[in-house]
PDB file of C-alpha atoms in Angstrom:
ATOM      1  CA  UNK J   1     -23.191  11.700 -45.790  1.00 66.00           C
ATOM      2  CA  UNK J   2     -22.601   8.485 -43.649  1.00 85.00           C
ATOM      3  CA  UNK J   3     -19.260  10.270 -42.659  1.00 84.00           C
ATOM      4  CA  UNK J   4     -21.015  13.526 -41.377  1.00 86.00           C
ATOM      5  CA  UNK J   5     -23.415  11.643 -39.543  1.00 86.00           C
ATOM      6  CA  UNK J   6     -20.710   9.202 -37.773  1.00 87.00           C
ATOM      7  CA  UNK J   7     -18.467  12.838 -36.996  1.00 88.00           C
ATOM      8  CA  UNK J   8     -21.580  14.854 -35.510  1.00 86.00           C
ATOM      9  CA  UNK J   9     -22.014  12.088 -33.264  1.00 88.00           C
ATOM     10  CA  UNK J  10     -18.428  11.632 -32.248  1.00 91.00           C
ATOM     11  CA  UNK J  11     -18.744  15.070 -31.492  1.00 87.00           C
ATOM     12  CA  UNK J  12     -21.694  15.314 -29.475  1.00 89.00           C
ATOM     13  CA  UNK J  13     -20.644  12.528 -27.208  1.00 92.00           C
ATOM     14  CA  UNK J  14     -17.305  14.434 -26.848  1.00 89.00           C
ATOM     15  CA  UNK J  15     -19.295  17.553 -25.545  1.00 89.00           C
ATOM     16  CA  UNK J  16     -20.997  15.430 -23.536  1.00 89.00           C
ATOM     17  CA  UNK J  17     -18.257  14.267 -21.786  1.00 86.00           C
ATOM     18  CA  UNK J  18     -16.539  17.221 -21.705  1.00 84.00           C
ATOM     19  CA  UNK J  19     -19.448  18.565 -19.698  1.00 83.00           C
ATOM     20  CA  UNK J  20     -19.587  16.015 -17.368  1.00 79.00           C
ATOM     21  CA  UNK J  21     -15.393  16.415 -16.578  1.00 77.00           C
ATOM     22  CA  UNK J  22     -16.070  20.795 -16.310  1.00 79.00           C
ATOM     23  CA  UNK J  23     -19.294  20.312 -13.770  1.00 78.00           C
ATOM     24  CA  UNK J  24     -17.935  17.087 -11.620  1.00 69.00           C
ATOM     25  CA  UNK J  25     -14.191  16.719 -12.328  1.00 67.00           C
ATOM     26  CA  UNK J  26     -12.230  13.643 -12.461  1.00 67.00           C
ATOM     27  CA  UNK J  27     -11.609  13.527  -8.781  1.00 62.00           C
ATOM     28  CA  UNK J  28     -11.348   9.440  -7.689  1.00 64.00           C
ATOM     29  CA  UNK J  29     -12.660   8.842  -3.987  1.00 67.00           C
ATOM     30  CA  UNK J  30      -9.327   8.109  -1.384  1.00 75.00           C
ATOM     31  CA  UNK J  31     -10.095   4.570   0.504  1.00 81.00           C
ATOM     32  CA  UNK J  32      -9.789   4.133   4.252  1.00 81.00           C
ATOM     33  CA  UNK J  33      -8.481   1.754   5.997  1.00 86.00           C
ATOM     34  CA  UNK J  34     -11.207   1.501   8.438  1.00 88.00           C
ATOM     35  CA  UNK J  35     -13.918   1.661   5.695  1.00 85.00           C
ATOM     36  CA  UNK J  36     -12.357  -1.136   4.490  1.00 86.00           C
ATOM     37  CA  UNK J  37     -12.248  -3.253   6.897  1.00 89.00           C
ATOM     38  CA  UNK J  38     -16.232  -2.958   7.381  1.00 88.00           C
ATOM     39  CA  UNK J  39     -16.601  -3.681   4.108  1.00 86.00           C
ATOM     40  CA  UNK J  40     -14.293  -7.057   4.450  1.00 88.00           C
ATOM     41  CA  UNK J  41     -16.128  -8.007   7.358  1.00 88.00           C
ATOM     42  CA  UNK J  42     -19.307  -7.666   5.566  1.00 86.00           C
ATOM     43  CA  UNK J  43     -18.028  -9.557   2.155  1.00 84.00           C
ATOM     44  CA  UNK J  44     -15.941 -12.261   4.409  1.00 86.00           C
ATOM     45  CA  UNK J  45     -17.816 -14.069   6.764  1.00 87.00           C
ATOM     46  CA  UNK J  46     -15.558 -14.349   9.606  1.00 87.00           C
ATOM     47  CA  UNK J  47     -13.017 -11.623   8.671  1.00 89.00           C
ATOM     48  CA  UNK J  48     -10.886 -10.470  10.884  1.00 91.00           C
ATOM     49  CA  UNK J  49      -8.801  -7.125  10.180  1.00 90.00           C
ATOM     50  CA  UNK J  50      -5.193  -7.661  10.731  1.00 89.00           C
ATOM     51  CA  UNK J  51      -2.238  -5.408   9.111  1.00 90.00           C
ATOM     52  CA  UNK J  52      -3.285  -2.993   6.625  1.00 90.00           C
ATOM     53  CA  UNK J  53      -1.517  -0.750   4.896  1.00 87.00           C
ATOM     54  CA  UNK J  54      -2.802   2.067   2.472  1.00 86.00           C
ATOM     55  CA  UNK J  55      -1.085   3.102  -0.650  1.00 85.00           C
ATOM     56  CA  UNK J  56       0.605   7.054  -0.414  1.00 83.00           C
ATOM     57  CA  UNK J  57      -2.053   8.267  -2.881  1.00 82.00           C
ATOM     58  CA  UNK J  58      -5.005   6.194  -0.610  1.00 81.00           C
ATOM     59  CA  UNK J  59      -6.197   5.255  -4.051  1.00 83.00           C
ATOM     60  CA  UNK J  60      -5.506   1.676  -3.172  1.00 85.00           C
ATOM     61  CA  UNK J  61      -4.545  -0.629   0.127  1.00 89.00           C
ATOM     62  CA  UNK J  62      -3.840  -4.038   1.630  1.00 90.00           C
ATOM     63  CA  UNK J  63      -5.296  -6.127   3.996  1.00 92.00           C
ATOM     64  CA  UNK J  64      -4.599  -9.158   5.870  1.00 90.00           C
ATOM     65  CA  UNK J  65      -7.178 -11.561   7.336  1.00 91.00           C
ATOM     66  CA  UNK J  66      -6.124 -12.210  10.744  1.00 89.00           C
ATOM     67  CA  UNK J  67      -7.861 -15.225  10.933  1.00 87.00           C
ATOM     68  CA  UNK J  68      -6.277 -17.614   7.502  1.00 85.00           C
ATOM     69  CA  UNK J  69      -3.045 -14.890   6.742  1.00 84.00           C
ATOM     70  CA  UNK J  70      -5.386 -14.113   3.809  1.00 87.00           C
ATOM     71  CA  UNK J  71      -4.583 -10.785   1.428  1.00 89.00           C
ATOM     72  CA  UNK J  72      -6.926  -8.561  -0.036  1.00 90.00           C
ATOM     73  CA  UNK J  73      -6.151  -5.923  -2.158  1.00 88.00           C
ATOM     74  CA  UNK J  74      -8.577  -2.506  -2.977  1.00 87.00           C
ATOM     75  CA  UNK J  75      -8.218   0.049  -5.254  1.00 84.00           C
ATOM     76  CA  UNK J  76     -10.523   2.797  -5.593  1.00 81.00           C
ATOM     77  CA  UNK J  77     -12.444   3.254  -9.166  1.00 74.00           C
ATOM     78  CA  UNK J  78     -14.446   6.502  -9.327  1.00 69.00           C
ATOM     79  CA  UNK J  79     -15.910   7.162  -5.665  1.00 68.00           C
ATOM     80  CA  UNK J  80     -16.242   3.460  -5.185  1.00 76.00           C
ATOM     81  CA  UNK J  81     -13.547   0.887  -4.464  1.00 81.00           C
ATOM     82  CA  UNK J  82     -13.327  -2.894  -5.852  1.00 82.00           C
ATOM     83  CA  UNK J  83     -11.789  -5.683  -3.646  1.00 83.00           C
ATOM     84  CA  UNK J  84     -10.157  -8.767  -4.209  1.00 85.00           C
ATOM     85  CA  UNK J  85      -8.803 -11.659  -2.067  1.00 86.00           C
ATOM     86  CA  UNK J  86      -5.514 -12.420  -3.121  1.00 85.00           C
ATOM     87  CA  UNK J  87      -4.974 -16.528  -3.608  1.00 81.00           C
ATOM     88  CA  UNK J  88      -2.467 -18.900  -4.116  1.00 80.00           C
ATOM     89  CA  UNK J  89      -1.690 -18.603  -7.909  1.00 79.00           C
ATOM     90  CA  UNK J  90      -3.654 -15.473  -8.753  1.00 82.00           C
ATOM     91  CA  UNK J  91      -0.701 -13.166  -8.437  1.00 83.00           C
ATOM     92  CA  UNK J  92       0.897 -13.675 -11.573  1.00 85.00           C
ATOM     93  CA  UNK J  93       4.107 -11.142 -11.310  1.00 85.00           C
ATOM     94  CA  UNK J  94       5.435  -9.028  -8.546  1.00 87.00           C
ATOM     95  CA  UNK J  95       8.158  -6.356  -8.945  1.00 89.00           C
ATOM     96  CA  UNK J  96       9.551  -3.611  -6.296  1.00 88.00           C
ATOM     97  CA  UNK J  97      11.134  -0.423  -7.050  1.00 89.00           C
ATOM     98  CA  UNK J  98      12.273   0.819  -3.829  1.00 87.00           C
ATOM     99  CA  UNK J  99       8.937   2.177  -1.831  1.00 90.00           C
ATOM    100  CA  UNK J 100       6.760   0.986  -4.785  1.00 90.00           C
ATOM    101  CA  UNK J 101       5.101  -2.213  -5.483  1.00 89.00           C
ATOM    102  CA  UNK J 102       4.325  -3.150  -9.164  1.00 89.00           C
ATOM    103  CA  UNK J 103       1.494  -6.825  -9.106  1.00 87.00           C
ATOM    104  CA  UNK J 104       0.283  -8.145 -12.115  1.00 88.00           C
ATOM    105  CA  UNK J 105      -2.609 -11.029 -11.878  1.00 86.00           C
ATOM    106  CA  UNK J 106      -3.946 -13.616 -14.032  1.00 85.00           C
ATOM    107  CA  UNK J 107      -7.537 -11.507 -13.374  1.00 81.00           C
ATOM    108  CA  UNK J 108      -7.605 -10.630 -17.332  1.00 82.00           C
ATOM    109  CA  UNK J 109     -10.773  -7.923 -15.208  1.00 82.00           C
ATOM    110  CA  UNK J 110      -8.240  -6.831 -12.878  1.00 79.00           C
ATOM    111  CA  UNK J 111      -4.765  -7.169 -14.431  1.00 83.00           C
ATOM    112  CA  UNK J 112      -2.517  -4.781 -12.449  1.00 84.00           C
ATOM    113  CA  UNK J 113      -2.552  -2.554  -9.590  1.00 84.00           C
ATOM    114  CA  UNK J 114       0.270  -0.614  -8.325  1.00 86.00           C
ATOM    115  CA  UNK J 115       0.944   0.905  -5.052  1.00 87.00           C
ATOM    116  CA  UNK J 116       3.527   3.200  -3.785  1.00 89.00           C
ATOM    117  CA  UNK J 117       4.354   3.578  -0.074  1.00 88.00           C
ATOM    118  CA  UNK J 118       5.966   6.083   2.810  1.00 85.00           C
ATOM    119  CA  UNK J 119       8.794   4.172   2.553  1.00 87.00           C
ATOM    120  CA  UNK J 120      10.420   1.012   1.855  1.00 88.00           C
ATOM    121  CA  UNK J 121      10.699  -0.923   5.061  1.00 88.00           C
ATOM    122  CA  UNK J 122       6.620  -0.793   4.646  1.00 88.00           C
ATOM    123  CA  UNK J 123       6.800  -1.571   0.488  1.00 88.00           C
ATOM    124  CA  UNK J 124       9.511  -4.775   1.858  1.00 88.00           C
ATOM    125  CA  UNK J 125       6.874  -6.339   4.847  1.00 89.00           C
ATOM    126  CA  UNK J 126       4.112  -6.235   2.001  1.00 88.00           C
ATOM    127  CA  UNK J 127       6.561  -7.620  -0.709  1.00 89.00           C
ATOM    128  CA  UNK J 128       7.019 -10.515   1.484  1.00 89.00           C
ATOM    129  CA  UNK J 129       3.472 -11.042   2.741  1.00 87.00           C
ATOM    130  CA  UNK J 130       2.839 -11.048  -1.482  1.00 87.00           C
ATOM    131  CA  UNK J 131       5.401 -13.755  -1.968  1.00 86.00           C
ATOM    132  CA  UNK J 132       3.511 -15.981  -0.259  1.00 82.00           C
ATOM    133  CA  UNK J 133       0.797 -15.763  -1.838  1.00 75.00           C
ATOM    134  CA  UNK J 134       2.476 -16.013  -5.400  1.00 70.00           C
ATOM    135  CA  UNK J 135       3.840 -19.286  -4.121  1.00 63.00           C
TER     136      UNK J 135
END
């Protein structure tokens, strides 16, 4: 009986769900650069947008603090986006595959992100700026 109860409710939370995806889709919210940066200045005291650059899918983008050479990185999670500043030692891998950039962090919340570019001139500039910050 234990096993009927535990499958009925397995299957009423899978309804449930299912409703949810059929009336509001799965759609993710694109980021912006200029959003962004508002929302930098308002986390940073004293930020100062320098280069940005957005992924091709806009479901995640770079930043650069004008001020320090600082990175931040955002990627958008549902219609929100989460941001991180990038330090020294919190980049734990970084791989490139031609206009895409893989990062893996020691962030056991935020373990990997993964952005892919126009092209690779842009994927190279950020490779480099990312270097620095693996250190």
């Amino acid at each position: 009986m234990d096993a009927l109860y535990l499958l009925g409710s397995i299957a009423g939370i899978a309804l449930m769900v299912g409703l949810n995806i059929l009336l509001f889709g799965r759609g993710t919210g694109a980021l912006d650069l200029g959003v962004l940066e508002n929302r930098l200045a308002l986390d940073q005291p004293g930020f100062r947008a320098g280069a940005g650059a957005l992924s091709a899918d806009a479901r995640a983008a770079l930043m650069e603090n004008r001020v320090d050479g600082a990175l931040y990185l955002a990627r958008a999670g549902g219609d929100k986006f989460v941001t991180r500043k990038l330090a020294r030692g919190s980049l734990r891998a970084l791989r490139r595959d031609g206009t895409q950039l893989d990062l893996r962090f020691a962030d056991f919340t935020f373990p990997r992100a993964r952005l892919a570019f126009a092209n690779e001139t842009e994927a190279g500039e950020w490779e480099a700026r990312l270097k620095r910050v693996a250190g």
